[in-house]
Short mmCIF file of C-alpha atoms in Angstrom, two decimals:
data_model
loop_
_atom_site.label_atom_id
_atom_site.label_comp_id
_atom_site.label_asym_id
_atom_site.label_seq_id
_atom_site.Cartn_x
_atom_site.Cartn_y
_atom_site.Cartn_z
CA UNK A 562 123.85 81.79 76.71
CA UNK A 563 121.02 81.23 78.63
CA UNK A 564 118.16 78.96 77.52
CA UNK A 565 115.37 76.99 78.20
CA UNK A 566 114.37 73.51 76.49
CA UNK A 567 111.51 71.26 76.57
CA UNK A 568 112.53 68.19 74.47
CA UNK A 569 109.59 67.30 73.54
CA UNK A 570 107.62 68.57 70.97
CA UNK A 571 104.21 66.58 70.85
CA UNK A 572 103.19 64.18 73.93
CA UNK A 573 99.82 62.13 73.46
CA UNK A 574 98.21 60.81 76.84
CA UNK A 575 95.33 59.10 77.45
CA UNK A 576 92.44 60.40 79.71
CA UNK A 577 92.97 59.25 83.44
CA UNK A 578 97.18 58.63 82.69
CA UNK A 579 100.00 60.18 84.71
CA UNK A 580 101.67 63.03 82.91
CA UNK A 581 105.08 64.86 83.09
CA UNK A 582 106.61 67.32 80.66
CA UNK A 583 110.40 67.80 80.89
CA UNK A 584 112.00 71.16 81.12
CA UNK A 585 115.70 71.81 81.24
CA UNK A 586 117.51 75.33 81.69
CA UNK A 587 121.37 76.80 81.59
CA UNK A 588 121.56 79.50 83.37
CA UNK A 589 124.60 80.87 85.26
CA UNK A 590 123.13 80.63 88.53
CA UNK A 591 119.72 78.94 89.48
CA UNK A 592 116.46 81.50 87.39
CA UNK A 593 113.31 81.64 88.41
CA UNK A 594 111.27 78.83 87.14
CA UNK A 595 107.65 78.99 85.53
CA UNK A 596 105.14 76.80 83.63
CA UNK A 597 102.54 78.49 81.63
CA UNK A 598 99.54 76.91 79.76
CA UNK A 599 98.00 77.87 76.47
CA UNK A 600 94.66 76.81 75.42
CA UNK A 601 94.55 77.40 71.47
CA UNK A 602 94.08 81.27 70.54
CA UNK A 603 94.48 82.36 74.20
CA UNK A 604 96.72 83.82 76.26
CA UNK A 605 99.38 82.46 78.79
CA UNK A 606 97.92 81.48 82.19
CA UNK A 607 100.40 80.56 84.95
CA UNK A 608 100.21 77.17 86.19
CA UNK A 609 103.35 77.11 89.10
CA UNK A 610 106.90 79.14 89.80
CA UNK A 611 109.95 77.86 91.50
CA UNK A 612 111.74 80.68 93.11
CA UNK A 613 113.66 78.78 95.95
CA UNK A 614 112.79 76.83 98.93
CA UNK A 615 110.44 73.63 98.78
CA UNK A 616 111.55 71.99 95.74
CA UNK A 617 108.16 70.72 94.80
CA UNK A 618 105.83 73.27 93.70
CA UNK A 619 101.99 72.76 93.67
CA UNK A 620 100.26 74.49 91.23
CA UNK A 621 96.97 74.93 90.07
CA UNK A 622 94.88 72.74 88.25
CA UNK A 623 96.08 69.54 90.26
CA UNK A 624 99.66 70.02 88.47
CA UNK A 625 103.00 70.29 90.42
CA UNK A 626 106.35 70.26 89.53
CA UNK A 627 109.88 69.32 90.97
CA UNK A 628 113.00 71.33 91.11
CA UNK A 629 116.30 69.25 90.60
CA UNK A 630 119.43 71.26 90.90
CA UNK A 631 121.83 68.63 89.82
CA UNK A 632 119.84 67.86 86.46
CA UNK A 633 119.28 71.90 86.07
CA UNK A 634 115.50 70.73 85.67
CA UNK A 635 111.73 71.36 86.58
CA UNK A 636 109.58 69.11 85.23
CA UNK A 637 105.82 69.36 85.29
CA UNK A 638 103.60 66.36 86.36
CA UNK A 639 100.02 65.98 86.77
CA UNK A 640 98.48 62.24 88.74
CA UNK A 641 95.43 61.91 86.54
CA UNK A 642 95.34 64.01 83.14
CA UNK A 643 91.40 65.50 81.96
CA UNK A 644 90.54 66.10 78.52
CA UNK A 645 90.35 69.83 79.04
CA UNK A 646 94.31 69.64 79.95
CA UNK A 647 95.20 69.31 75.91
CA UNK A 648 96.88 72.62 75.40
CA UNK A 649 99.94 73.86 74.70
CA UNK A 650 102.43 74.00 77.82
CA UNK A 651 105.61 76.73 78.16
CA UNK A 652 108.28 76.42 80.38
CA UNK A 653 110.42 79.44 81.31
CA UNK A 654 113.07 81.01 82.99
CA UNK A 655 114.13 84.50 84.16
CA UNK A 656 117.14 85.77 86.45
CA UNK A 657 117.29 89.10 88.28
CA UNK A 658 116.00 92.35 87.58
CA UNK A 659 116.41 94.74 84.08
CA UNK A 660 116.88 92.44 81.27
CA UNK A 661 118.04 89.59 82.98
CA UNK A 662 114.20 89.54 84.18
CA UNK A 663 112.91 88.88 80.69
CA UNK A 664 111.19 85.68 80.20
CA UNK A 665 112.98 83.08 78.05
CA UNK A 666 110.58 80.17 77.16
CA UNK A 667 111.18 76.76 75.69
CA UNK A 668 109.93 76.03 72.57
CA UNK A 669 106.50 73.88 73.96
CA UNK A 670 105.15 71.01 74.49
CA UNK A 671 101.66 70.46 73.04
CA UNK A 672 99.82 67.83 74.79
CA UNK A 673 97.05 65.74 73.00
CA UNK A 674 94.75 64.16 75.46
CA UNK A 675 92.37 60.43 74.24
CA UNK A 676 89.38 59.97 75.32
CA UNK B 1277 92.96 89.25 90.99
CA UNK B 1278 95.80 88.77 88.39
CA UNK B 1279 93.62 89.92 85.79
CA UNK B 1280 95.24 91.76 82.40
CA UNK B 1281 92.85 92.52 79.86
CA UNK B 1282 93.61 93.83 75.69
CA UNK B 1283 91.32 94.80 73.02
CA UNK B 1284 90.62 94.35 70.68
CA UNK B 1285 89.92 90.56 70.40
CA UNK B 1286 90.99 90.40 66.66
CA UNK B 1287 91.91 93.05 64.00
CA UNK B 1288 91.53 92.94 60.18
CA UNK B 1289 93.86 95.99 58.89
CA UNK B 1290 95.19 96.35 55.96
CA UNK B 1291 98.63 97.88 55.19
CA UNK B 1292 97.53 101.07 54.93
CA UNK B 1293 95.95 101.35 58.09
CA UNK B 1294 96.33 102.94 61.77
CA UNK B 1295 95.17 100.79 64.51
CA UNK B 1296 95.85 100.25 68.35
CA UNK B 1297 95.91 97.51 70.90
CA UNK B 1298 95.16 98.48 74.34
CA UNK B 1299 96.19 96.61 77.66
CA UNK B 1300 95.34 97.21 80.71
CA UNK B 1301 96.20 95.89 84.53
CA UNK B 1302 94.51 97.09 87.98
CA UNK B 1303 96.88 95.18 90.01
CA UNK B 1304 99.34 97.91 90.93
CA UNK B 1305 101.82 96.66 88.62
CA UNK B 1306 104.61 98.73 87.36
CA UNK B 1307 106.25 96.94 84.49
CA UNK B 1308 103.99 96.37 81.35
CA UNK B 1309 105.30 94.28 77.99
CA UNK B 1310 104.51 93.07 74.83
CA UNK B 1311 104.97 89.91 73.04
CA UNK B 1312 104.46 88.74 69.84
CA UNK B 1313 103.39 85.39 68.99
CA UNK B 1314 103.36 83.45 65.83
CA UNK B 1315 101.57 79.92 65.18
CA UNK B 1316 103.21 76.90 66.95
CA UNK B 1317 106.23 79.47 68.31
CA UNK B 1318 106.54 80.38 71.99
CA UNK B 1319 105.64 84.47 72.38
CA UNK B 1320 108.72 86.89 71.49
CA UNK B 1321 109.28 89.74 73.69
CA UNK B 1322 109.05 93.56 72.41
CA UNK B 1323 108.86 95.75 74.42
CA UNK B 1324 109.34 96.64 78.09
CA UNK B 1325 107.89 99.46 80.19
CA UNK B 1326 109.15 99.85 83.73
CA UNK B 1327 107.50 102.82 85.90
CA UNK B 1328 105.43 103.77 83.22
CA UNK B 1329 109.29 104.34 80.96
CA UNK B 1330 110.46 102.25 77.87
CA UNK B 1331 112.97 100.57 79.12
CA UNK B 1332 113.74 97.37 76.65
CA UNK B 1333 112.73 97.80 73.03
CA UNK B 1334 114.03 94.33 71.29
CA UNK B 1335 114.55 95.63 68.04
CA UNK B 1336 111.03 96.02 66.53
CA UNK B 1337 110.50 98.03 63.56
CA UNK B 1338 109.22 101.36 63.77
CA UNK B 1339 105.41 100.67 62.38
CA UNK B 1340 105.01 99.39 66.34
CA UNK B 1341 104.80 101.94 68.32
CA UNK B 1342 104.44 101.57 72.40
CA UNK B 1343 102.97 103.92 74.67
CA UNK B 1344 102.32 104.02 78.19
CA UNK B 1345 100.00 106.82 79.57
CA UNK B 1346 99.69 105.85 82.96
CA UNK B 1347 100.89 103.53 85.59
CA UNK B 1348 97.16 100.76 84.68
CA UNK B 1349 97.62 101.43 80.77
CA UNK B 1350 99.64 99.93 77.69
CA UNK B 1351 99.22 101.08 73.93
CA UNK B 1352 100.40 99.41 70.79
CA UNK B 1353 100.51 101.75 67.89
CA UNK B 1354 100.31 100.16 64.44
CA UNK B 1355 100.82 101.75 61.01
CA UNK B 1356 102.06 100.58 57.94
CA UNK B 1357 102.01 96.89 58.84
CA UNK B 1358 103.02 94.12 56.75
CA UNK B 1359 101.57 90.76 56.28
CA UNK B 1360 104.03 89.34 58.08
CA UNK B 1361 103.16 91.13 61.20
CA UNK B 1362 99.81 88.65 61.23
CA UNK B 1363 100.40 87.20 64.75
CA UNK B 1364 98.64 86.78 68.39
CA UNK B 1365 99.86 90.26 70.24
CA UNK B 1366 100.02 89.57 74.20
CA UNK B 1367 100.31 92.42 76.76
CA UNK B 1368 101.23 91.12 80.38
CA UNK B 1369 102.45 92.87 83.49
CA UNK B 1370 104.47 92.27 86.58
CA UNK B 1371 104.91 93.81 90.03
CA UNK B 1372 108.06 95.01 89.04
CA UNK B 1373 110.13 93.75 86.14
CA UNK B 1374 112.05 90.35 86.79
CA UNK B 1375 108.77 89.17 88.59
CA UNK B 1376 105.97 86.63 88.35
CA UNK B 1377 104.60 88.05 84.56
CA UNK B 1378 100.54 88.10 84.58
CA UNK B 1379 99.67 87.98 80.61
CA UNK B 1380 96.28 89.30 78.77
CA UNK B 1381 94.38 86.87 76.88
CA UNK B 1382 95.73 88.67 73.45
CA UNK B 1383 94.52 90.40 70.29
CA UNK B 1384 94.98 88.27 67.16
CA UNK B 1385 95.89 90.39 64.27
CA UNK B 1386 95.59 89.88 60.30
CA UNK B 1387 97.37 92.38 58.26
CA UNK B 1388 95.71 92.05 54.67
#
């Protein structure tokens, strides 16, 4: 079946620190690739999508993200992390048209940012 | 412009109660959905409208009821609701479906 996991569930940085959330996927064939953010009680606002080509994707907000075939991830990293990141981050997937097209989204990664 | 807007921000209904969300999208779009998304949970996909037709309904009870009454526009008929059914509703939209989704900022909903 396919699915999309982000192992972790909680990642605490501090305020200036590097920053990467891991995403893995199984899918039969490579998806479409995604990172969404979610500030608390909002909606989802795209940060990046892999789709094919360049392997590293720059997104907004000063985050990008890597595609690596032979670990079937796409990890998201940011160089310097801002209090205003903390949120809740989504990773997802999607393959093809009709209902292969439907979103499937890890679980999340809620990052906690220290002053 | 990838902007998708819904209102109501929140809604108090009880179970008694007939209430709708509205979504809408000015980007030339022509696939709409829903989601629904508890606390702490990633969002759960309902429903899926495709050239203005239904075509992926994932099993949601009848008391949600989707419309679609033009190409810009998405509904979300409620009646009957049941506590449980307390959750962050978010509309988004796509050029076509399997496409870079666009989501709304959502309507938070309390069913009392």
């Amino acid at each position: 079946a396919q699915s999309v996991t982000q192992p972790d569930i909680h990642i605490t940085v501090s305020e200036g620190a590097s920053l990467e959330l891991r995403c893995n996927y199984s899918y039969g064939a490579t998806p479409y690739l995604f990172w969404y953010v979610q500030s608390p009680g909002q909606g989802l606002q795209l940060l990046l999508k892999y789709f094919s080509g360049d392997t590293l994707v720059q997104g907004i907000k000063g985050f990008e993200a890597e595609f690596k075939r032979s670990q079937s991830s796409f990890n998201l990293r940011k160089p310097s992390v801002h209090w205003s990141d903390a949120a809740e981050y989504f990773c997802a997937a999607a393959s093809g048209g009709g209902s292969q097209g439907n979103l499937i989204f890890g679980k999340g990664t809620k990052l906690s940012v220290k002053p | 412009d990838t902007e998708v807007t819904q209102t109501p921000k929140h809604l108090v209904m009880g179970m008694t109660n007939k209430k709708s969300l509205k979504c809408e999208q000015h980007m030339g779009h022509r696939a709409m959905y829903w989601y629904k998304q508890k606390a702490k949970k990633p969002p759960e996909l309902m429903f899926v409208y495709s050239y203005e037709k239904l075509s992926i309904n994932e099993s949601v009870p009848s008391r949600f009821s989707p419309e679609c009454p033009n190409s810009s526009l998405l509904n979300l008929h409620l009646h009957a609701l049941q506590p449980e059914d307390s959750a962050l509703y978010l509309c988004a939209s796509s050029r076509i479906v399997g496409e870079t989704q666009y989501f709304g900022p959502g309507t938070r909903l309390l069913v009392l």
